[in-house]
Tab-separated table of N, CA and C in Angstrom:
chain	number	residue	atom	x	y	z
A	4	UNK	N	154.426	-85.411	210.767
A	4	UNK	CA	154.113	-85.815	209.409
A	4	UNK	C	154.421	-84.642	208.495
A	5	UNK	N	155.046	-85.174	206.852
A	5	UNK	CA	155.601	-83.869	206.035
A	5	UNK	C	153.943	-83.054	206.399
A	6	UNK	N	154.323	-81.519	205.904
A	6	UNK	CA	153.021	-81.191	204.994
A	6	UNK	C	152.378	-81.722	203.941
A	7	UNK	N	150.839	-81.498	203.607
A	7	UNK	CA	150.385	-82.291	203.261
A	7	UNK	C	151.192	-81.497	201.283
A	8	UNK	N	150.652	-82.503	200.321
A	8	UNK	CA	151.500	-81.815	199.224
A	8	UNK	C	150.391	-81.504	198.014
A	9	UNK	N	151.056	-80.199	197.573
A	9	UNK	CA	149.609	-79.229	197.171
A	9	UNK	C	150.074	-79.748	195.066
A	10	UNK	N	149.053	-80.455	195.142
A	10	UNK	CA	148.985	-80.601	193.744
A	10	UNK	C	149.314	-80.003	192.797
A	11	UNK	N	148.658	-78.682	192.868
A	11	UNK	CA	148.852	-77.590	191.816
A	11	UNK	C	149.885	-76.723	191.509
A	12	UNK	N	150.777	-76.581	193.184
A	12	UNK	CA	151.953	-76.318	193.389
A	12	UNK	C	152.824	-77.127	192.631
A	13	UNK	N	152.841	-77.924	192.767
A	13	UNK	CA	154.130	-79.429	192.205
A	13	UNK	C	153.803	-79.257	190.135
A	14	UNK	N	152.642	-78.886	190.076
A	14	UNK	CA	152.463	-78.886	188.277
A	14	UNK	C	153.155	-77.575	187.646
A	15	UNK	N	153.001	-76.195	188.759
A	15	UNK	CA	153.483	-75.045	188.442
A	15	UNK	C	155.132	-75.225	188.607
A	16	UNK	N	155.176	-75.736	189.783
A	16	UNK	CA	156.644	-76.195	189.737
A	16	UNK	C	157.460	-77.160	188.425
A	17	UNK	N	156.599	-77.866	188.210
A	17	UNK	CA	156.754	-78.716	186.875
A	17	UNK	C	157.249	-77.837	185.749
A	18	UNK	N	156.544	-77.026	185.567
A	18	UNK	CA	156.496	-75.756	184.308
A	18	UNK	C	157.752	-75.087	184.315
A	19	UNK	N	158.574	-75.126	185.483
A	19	UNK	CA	159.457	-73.898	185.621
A	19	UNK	C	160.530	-74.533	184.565
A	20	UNK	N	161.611	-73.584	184.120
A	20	UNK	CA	162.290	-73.983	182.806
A	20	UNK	C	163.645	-74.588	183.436
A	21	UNK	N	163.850	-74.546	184.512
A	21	UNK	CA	164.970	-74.902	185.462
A	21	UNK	C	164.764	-76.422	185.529
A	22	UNK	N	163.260	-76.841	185.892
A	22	UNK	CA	163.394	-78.331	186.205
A	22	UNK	C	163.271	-78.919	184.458
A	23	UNK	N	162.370	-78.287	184.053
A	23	UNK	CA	162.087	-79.135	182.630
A	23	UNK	C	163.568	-79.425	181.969
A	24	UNK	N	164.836	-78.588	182.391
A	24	UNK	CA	165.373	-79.089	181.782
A	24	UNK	C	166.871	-79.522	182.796
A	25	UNK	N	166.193	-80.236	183.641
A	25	UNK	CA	167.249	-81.182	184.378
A	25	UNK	C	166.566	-82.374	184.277
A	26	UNK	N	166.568	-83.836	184.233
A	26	UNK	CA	166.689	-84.366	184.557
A	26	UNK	C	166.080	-85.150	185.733
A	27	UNK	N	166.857	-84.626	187.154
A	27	UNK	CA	167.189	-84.992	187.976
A	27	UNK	C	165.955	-84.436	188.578
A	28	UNK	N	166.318	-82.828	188.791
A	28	UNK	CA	164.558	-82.247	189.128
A	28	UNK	C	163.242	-82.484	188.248
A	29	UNK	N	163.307	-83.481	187.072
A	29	UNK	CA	162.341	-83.713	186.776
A	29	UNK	C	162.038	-84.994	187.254
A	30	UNK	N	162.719	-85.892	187.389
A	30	UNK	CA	161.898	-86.883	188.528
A	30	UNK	C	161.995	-87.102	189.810
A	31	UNK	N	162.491	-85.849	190.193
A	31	UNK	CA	161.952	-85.418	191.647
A	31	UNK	C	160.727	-85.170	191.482
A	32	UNK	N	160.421	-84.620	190.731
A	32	UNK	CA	158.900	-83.375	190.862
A	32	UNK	C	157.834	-84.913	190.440
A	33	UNK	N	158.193	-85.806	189.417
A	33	UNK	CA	157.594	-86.849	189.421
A	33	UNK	C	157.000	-87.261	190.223
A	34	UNK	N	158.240	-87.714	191.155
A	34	UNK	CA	157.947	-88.303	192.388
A	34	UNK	C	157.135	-87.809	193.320
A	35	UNK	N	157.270	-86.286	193.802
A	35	UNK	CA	156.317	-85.638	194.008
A	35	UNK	C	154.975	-85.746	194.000
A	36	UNK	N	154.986	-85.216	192.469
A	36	UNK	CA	152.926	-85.927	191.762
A	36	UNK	C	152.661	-86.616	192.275
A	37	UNK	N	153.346	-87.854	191.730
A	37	UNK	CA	152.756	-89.236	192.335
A	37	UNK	C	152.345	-89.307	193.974
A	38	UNK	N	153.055	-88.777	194.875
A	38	UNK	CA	152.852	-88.497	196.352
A	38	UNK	C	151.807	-88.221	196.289
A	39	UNK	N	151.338	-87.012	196.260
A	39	UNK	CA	150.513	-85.755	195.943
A	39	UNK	C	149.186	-86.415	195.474
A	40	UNK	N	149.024	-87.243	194.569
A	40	UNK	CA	148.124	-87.960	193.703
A	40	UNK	C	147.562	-89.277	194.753
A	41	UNK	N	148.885	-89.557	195.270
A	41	UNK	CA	148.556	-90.845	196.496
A	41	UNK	C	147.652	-90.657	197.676
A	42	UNK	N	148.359	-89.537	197.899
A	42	UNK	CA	147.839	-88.910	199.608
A	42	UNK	C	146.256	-88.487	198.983
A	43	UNK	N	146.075	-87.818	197.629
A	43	UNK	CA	144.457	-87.312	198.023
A	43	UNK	C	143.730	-88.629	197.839
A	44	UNK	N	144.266	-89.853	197.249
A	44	UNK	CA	143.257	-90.571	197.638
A	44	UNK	C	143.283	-91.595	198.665
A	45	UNK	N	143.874	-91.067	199.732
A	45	UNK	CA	143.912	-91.895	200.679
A	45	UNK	C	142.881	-91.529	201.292
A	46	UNK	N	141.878	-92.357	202.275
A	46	UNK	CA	141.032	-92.260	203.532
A	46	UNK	C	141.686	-91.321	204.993
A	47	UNK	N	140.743	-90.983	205.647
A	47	UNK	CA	141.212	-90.296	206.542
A	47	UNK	C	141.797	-91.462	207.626
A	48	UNK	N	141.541	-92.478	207.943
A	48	UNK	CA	142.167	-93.515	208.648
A	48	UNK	C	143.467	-94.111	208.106
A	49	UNK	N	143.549	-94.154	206.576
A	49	UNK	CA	144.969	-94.380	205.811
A	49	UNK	C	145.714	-92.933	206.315
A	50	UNK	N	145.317	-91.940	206.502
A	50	UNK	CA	146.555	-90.724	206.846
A	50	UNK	C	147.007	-91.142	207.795
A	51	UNK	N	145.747	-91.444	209.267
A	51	UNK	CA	146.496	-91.420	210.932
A	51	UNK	C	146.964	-92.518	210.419
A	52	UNK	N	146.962	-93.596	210.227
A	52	UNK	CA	147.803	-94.895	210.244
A	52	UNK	C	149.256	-94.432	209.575
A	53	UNK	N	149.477	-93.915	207.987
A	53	UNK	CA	150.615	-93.392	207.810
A	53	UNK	C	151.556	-92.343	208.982
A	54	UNK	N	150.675	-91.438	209.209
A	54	UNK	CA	151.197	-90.367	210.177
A	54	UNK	C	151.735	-91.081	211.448
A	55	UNK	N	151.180	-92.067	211.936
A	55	UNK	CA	151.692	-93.169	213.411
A	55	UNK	C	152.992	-93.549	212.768
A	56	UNK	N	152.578	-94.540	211.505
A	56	UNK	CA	154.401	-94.689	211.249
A	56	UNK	C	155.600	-93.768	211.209
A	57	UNK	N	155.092	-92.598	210.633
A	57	UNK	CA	155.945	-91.437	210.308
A	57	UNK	C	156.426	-91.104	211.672
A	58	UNK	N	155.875	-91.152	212.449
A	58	UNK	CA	155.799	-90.249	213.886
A	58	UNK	C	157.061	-91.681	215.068
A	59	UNK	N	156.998	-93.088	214.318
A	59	UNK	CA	157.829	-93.938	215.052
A	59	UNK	C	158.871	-93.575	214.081
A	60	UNK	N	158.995	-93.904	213.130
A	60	UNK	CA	160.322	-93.898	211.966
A	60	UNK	C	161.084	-92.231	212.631
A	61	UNK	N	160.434	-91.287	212.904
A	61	UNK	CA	161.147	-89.829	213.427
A	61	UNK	C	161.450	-90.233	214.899
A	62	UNK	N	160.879	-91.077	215.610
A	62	UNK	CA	161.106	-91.313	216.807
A	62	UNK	C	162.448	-92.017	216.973
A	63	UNK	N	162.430	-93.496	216.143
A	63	UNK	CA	163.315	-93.947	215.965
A	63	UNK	C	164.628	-93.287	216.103
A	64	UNK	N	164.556	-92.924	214.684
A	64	UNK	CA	165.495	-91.857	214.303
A	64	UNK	C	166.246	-90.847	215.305
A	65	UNK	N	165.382	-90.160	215.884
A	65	UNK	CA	165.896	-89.656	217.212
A	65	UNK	C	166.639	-90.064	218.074
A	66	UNK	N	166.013	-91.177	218.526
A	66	UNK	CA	167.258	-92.740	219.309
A	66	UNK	C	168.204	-92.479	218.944
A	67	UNK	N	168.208	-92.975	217.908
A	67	UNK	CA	169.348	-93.236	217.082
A	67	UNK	C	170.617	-92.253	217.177
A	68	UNK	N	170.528	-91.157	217.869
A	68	UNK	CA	171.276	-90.088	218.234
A	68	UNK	C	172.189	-90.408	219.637
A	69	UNK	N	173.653	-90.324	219.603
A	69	UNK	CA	174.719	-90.495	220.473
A	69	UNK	C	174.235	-89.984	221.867
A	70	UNK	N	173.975	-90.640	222.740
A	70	UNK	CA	173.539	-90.346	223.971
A	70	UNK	C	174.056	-91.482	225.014
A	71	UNK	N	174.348	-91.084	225.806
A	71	UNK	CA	174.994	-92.120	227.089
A	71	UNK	C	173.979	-93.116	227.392
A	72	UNK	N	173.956	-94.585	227.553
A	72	UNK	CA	173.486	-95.937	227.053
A	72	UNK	C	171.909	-95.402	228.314
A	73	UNK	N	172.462	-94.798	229.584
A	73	UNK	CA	171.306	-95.169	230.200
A	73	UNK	C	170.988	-93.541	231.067
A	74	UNK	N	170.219	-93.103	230.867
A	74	UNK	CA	169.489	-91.324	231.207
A	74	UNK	C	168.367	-92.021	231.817
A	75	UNK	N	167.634	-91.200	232.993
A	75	UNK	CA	166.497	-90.415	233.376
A	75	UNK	C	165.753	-89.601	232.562
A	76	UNK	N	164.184	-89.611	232.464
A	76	UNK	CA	163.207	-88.743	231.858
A	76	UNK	C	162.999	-87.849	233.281
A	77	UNK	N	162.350	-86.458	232.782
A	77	UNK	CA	162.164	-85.887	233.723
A	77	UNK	C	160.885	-86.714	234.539
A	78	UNK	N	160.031	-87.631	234.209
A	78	UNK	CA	158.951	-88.302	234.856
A	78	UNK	C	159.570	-89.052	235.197
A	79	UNK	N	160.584	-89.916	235.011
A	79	UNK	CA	161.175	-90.803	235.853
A	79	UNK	C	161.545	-90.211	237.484
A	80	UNK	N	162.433	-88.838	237.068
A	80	UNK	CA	162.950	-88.230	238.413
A	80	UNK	C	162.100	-88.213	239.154
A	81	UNK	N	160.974	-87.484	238.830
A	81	UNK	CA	159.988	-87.096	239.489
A	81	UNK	C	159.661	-88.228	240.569
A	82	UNK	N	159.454	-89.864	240.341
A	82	UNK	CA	159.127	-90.007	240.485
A	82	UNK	C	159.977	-90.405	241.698
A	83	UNK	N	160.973	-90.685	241.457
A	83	UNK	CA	161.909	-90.936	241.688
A	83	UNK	C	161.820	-89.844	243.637
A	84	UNK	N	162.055	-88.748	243.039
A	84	UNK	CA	161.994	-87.804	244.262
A	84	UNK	C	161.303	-87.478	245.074
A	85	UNK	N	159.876	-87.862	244.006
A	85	UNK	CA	158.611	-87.517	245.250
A	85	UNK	C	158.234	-86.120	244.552
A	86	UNK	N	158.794	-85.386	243.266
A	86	UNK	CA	157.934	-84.379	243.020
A	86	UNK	C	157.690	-83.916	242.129
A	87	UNK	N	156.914	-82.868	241.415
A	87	UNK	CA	156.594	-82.481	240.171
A	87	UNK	C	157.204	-82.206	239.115
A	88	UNK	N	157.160	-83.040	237.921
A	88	UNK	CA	158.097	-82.867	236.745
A	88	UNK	C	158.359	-81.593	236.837
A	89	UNK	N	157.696	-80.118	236.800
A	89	UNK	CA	157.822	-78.713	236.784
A	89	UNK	C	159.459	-78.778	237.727
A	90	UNK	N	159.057	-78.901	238.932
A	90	UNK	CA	160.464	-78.845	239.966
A	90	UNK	C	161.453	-79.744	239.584
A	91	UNK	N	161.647	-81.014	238.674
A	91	UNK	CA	162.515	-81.714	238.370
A	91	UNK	C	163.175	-80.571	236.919
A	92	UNK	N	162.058	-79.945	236.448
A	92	UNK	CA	163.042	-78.991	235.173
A	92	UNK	C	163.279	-78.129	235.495
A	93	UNK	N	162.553	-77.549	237.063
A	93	UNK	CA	163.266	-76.348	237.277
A	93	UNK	C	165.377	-76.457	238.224
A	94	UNK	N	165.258	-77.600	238.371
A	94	UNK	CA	166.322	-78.427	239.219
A	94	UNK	C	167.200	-78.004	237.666
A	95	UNK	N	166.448	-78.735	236.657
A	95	UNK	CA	167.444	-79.044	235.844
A	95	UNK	C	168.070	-77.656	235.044
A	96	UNK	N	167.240	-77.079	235.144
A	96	UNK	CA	167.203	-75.549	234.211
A	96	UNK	C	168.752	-74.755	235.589
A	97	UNK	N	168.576	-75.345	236.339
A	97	UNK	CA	169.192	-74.208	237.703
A	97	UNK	C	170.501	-75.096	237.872
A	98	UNK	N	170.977	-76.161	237.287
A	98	UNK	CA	171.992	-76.786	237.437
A	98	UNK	C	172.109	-78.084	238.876
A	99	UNK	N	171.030	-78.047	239.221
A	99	UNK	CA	170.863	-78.806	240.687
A	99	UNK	C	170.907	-80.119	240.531
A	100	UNK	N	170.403	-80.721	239.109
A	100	UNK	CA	170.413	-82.188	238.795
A	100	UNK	C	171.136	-81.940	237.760
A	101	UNK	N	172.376	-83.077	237.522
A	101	UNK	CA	173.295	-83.334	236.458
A	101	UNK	C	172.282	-83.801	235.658
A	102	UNK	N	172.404	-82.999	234.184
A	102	UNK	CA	171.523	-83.149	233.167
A	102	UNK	C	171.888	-82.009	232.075
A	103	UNK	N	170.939	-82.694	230.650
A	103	UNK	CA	171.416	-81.937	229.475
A	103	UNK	C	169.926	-82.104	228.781
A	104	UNK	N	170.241	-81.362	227.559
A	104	UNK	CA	168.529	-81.370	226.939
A	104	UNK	C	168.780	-81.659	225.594
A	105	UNK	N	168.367	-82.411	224.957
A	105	UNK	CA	168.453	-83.497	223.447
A	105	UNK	C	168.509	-82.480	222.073
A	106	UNK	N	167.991	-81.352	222.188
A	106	UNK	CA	167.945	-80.465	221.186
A	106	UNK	C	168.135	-78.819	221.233
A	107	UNK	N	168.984	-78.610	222.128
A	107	UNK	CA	169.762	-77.408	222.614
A	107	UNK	C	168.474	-76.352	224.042
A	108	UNK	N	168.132	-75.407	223.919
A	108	UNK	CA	167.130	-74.864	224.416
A	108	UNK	C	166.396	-75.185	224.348
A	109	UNK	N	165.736	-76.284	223.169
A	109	UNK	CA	164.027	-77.133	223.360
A	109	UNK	C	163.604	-77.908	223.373
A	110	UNK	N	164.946	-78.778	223.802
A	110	UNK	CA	164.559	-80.052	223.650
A	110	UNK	C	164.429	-80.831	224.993
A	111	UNK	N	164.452	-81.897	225.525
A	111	UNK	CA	163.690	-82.728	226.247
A	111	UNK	C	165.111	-82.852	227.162
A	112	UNK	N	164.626	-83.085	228.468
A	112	UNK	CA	165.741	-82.979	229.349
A	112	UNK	C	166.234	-84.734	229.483
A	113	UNK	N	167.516	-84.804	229.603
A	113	UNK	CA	167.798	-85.880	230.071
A	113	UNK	C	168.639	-85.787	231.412
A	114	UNK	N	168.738	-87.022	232.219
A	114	UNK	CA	169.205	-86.454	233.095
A	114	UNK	C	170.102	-87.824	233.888
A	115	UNK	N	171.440	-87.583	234.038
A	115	UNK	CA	172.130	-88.449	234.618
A	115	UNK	C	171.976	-89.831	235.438
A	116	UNK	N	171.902	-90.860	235.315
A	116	UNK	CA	171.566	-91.861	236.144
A	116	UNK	C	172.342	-91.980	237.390
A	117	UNK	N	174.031	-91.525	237.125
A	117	UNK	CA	174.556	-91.927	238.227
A	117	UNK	C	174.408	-91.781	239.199
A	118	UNK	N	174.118	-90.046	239.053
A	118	UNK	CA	173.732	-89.315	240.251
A	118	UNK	C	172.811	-90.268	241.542
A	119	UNK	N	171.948	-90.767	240.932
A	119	UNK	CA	170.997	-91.553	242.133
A	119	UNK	C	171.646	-92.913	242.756
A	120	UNK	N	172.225	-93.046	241.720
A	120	UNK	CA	173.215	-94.927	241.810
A	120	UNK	C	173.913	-94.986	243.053
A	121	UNK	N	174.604	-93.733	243.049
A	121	UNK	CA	175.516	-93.573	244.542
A	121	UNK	C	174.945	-93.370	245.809
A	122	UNK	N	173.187	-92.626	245.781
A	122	UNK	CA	172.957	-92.381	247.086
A	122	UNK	C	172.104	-93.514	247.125
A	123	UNK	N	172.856	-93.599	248.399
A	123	UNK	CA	171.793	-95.748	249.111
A	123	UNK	C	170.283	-94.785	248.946
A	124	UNK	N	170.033	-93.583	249.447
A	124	UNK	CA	168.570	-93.397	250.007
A	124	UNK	C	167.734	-93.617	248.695
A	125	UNK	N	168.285	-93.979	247.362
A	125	UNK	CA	167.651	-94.132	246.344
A	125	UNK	C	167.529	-95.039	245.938
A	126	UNK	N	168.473	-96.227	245.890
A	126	UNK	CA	167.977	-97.705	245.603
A	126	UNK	C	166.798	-98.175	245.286
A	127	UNK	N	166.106	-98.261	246.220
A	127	UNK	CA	165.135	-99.145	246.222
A	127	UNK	C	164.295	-98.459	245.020
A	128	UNK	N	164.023	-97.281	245.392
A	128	UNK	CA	163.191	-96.556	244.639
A	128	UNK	C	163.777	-96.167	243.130
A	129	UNK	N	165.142	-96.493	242.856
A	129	UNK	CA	165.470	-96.575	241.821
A	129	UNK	C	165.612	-97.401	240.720
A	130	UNK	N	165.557	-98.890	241.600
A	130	UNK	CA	165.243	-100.028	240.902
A	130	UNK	C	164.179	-100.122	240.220
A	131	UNK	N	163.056	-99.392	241.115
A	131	UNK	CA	161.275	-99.752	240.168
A	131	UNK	C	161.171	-98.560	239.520
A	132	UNK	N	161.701	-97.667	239.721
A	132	UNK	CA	162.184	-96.723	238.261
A	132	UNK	C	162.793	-97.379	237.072
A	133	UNK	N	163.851	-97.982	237.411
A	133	UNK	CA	164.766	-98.869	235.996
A	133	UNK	C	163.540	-99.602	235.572
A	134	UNK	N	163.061	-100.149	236.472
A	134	UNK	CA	161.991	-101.827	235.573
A	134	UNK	C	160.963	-101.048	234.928
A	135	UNK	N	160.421	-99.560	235.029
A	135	UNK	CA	159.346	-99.384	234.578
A	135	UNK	C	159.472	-98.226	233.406
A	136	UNK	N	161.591	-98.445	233.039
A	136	UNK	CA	161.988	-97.534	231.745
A	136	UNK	C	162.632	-98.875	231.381
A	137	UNK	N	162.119	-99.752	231.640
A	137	UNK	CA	162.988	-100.793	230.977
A	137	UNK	C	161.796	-101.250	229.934
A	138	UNK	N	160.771	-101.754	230.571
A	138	UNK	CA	159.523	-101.712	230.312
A	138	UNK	C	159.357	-100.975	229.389
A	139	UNK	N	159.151	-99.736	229.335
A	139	UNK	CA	158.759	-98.583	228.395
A	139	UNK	C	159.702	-98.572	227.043
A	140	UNK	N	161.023	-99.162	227.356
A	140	UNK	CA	161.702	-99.013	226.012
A	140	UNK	C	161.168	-100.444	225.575
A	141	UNK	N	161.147	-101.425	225.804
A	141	UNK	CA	160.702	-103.002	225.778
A	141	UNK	C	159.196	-102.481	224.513
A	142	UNK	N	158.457	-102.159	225.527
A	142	UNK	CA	157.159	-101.742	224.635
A	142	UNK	C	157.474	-100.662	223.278
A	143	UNK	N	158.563	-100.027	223.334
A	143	UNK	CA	158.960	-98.999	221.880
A	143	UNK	C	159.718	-99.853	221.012
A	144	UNK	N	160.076	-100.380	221.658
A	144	UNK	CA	161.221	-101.721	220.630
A	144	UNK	C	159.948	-102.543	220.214
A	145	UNK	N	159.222	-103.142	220.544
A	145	UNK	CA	158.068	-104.126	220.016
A	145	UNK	C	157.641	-102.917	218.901
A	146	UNK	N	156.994	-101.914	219.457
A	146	UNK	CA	156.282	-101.209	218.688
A	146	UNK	C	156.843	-100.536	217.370
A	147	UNK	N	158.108	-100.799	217.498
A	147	UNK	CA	158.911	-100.336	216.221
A	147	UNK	C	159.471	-101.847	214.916
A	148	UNK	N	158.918	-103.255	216.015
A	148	UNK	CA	159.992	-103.882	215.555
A	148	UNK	C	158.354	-103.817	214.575
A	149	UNK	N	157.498	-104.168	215.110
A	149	UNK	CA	155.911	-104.145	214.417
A	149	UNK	C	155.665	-103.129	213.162
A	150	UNK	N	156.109	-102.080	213.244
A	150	UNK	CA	156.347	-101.059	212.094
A	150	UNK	C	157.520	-101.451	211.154
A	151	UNK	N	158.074	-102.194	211.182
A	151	UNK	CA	159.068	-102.168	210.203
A	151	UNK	C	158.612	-103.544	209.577
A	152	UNK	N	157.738	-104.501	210.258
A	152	UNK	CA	157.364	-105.626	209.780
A	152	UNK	C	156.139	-105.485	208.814
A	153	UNK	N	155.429	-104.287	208.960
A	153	UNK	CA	154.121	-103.988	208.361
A	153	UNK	C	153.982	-104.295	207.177
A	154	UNK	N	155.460	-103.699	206.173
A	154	UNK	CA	154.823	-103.734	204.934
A	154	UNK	C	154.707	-105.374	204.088
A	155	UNK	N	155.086	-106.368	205.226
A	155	UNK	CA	155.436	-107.626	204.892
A	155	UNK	C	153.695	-108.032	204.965
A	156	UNK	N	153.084	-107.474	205.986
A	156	UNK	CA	151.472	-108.115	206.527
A	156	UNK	C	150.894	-108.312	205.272
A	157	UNK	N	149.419	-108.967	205.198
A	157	UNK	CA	148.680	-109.017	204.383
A	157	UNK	C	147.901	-107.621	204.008
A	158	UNK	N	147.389	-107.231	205.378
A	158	UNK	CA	146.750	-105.511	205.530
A	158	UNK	C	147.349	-104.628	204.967
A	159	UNK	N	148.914	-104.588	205.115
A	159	UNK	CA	148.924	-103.002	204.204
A	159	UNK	C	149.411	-103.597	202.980
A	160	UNK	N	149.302	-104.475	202.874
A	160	UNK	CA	149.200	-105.012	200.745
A	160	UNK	C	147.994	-104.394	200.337
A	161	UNK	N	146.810	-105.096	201.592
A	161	UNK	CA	145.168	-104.639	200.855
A	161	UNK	C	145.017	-103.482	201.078
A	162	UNK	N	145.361	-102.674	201.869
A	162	UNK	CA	144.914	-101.339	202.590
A	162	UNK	C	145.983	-100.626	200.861
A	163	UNK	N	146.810	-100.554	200.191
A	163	UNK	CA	147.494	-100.083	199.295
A	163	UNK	C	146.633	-100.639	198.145
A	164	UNK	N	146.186	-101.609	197.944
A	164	UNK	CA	145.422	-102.118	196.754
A	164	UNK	C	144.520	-101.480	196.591
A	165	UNK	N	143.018	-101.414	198.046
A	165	UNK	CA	142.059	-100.826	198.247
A	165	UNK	C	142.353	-99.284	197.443
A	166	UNK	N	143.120	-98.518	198.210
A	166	UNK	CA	143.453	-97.267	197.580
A	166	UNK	C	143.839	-96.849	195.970
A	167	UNK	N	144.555	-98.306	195.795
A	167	UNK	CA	144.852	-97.714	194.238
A	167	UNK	C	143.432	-98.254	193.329
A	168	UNK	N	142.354	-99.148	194.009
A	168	UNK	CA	141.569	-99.480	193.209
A	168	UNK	C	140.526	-98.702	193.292
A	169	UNK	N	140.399	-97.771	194.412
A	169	UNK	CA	139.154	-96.646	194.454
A	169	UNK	C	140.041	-95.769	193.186
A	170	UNK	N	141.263	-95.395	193.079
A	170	UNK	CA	141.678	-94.645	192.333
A	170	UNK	C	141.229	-94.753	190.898
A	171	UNK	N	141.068	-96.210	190.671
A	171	UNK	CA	140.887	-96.316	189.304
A	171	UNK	C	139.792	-96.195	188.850
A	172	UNK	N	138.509	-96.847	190.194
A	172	UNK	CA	137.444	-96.423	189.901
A	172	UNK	C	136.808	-94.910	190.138
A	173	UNK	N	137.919	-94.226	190.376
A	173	UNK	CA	137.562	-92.978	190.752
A	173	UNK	C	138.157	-92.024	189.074
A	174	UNK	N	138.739	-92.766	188.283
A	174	UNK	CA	139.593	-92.442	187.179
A	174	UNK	C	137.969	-92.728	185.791
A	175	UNK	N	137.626	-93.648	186.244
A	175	UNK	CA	136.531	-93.946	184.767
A	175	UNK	C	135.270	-93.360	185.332
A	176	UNK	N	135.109	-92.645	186.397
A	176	UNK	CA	133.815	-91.620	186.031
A	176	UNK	C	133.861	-90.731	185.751
C-alpha cells in the first residue's frame, strides 16, 4: 500500500511557486488533498479492505509480467521432491534446478516445469502438484475477478457514502 499521505506536506507543497504556477502540478497536488483528506477519514477496516485491493491490483500486475505459461513455486518443488523449500533454493541458488528469480537477486524463484515432465519417477507426483497450482491460480483468478467487480456491489457504494457522510458530519462541528 502507497504511504500513507501527510496533509500538511501536500499544502506546503501547494505553496511552492513552481506548482502554483503550472497548471498541471496544480491538479496533481489537488488530487493529492483530496486523497489525503479521504484516507484520514476513512475507518481502520476501510484502510485493510483498501490495502487487500491494493495488494491484488500489485499482484495482478505482477502476473501480468512475460513469464513462460507454466513454472514451479519453490513449495511446489518441495513438494514435489520430498524436501525443504530452504534445499529447493539452495538447489536453485547452486544451479542444480533449472530456474530463474522474477526480480533479479530478490525476487521469488521460479522454476522450470519441464525438468520433472521428462523423469517418469515424477509423474504421478507431479500431476497432484499441477491440480493443486491449478487450484491455487483458479482461487487468484476468482479472487481478482471479485475485486474488479467490487466497485459495481451495493457495499462499496455504502461503505464510500458512509465515509463521505461522517465527513460532513464531521465538517459542521
Amino acid at each position: 500500500m502507497p504511504k500513507t499521505l501527510d496533509l500538511n506536506k501536500i499544502k506546503l507543497l501547494e505553496k511552492q511557486p513552481v506548482i502554483a504556477n503550472n497548471p498541471k502540478f496544480e491538479s496533481y497536488v489537488a488530487v493529492l488533498k483530496e486523497a489525503a483528506t479521504l484516507e484520514i477519514r476513512m475507518t481502520l477496516e476501510e484502510k485493510k479492505m483498501l490495502e487487500q485491493i491494493f495488494n491484488v491490483a500489485v499482484e495482478e500486475k505482477s502476473s501480468e509480467q512475460a513469464e513462460p505459461e507454466e513454472y514451479l513455486t519453490v513449495r511446489d518443488v518441495a513438494k514435489l521432491l520430498g524436501i525443504s523449500p530452504q534445499m529447493v533454493r539452495r538447489h536453485c541458488a547452486n544451479n542444480n534446478i533449472v530456474s530463474w528469480r522474477t526480480a533479479g537477486e530478490k525476487g521469488e524463484w521460479r522454476i522450470d516445469i519441464d525438468q520433472y515432465r521428462s523423469n517418469p519417477s515424477y509423474s504421478k507426483r507431479l500431476e497432484t502438484v499441477l491440480d493443486q497450482v491449478r487450484n491455487r491460480k483458479e482461487r487468484k483468478q476468482n479472487l481478482i475477478s471479485a475485486v474488479k467487480e467490487l466497485p459495481q456491489t451495493n457495499g462499496y457504494t455504502e461503505m464510500l457514502d458512509d465515509i463521505n457522510a461522517r465527513h460532513k458530519g464531521n465538517d459542521t462541528d
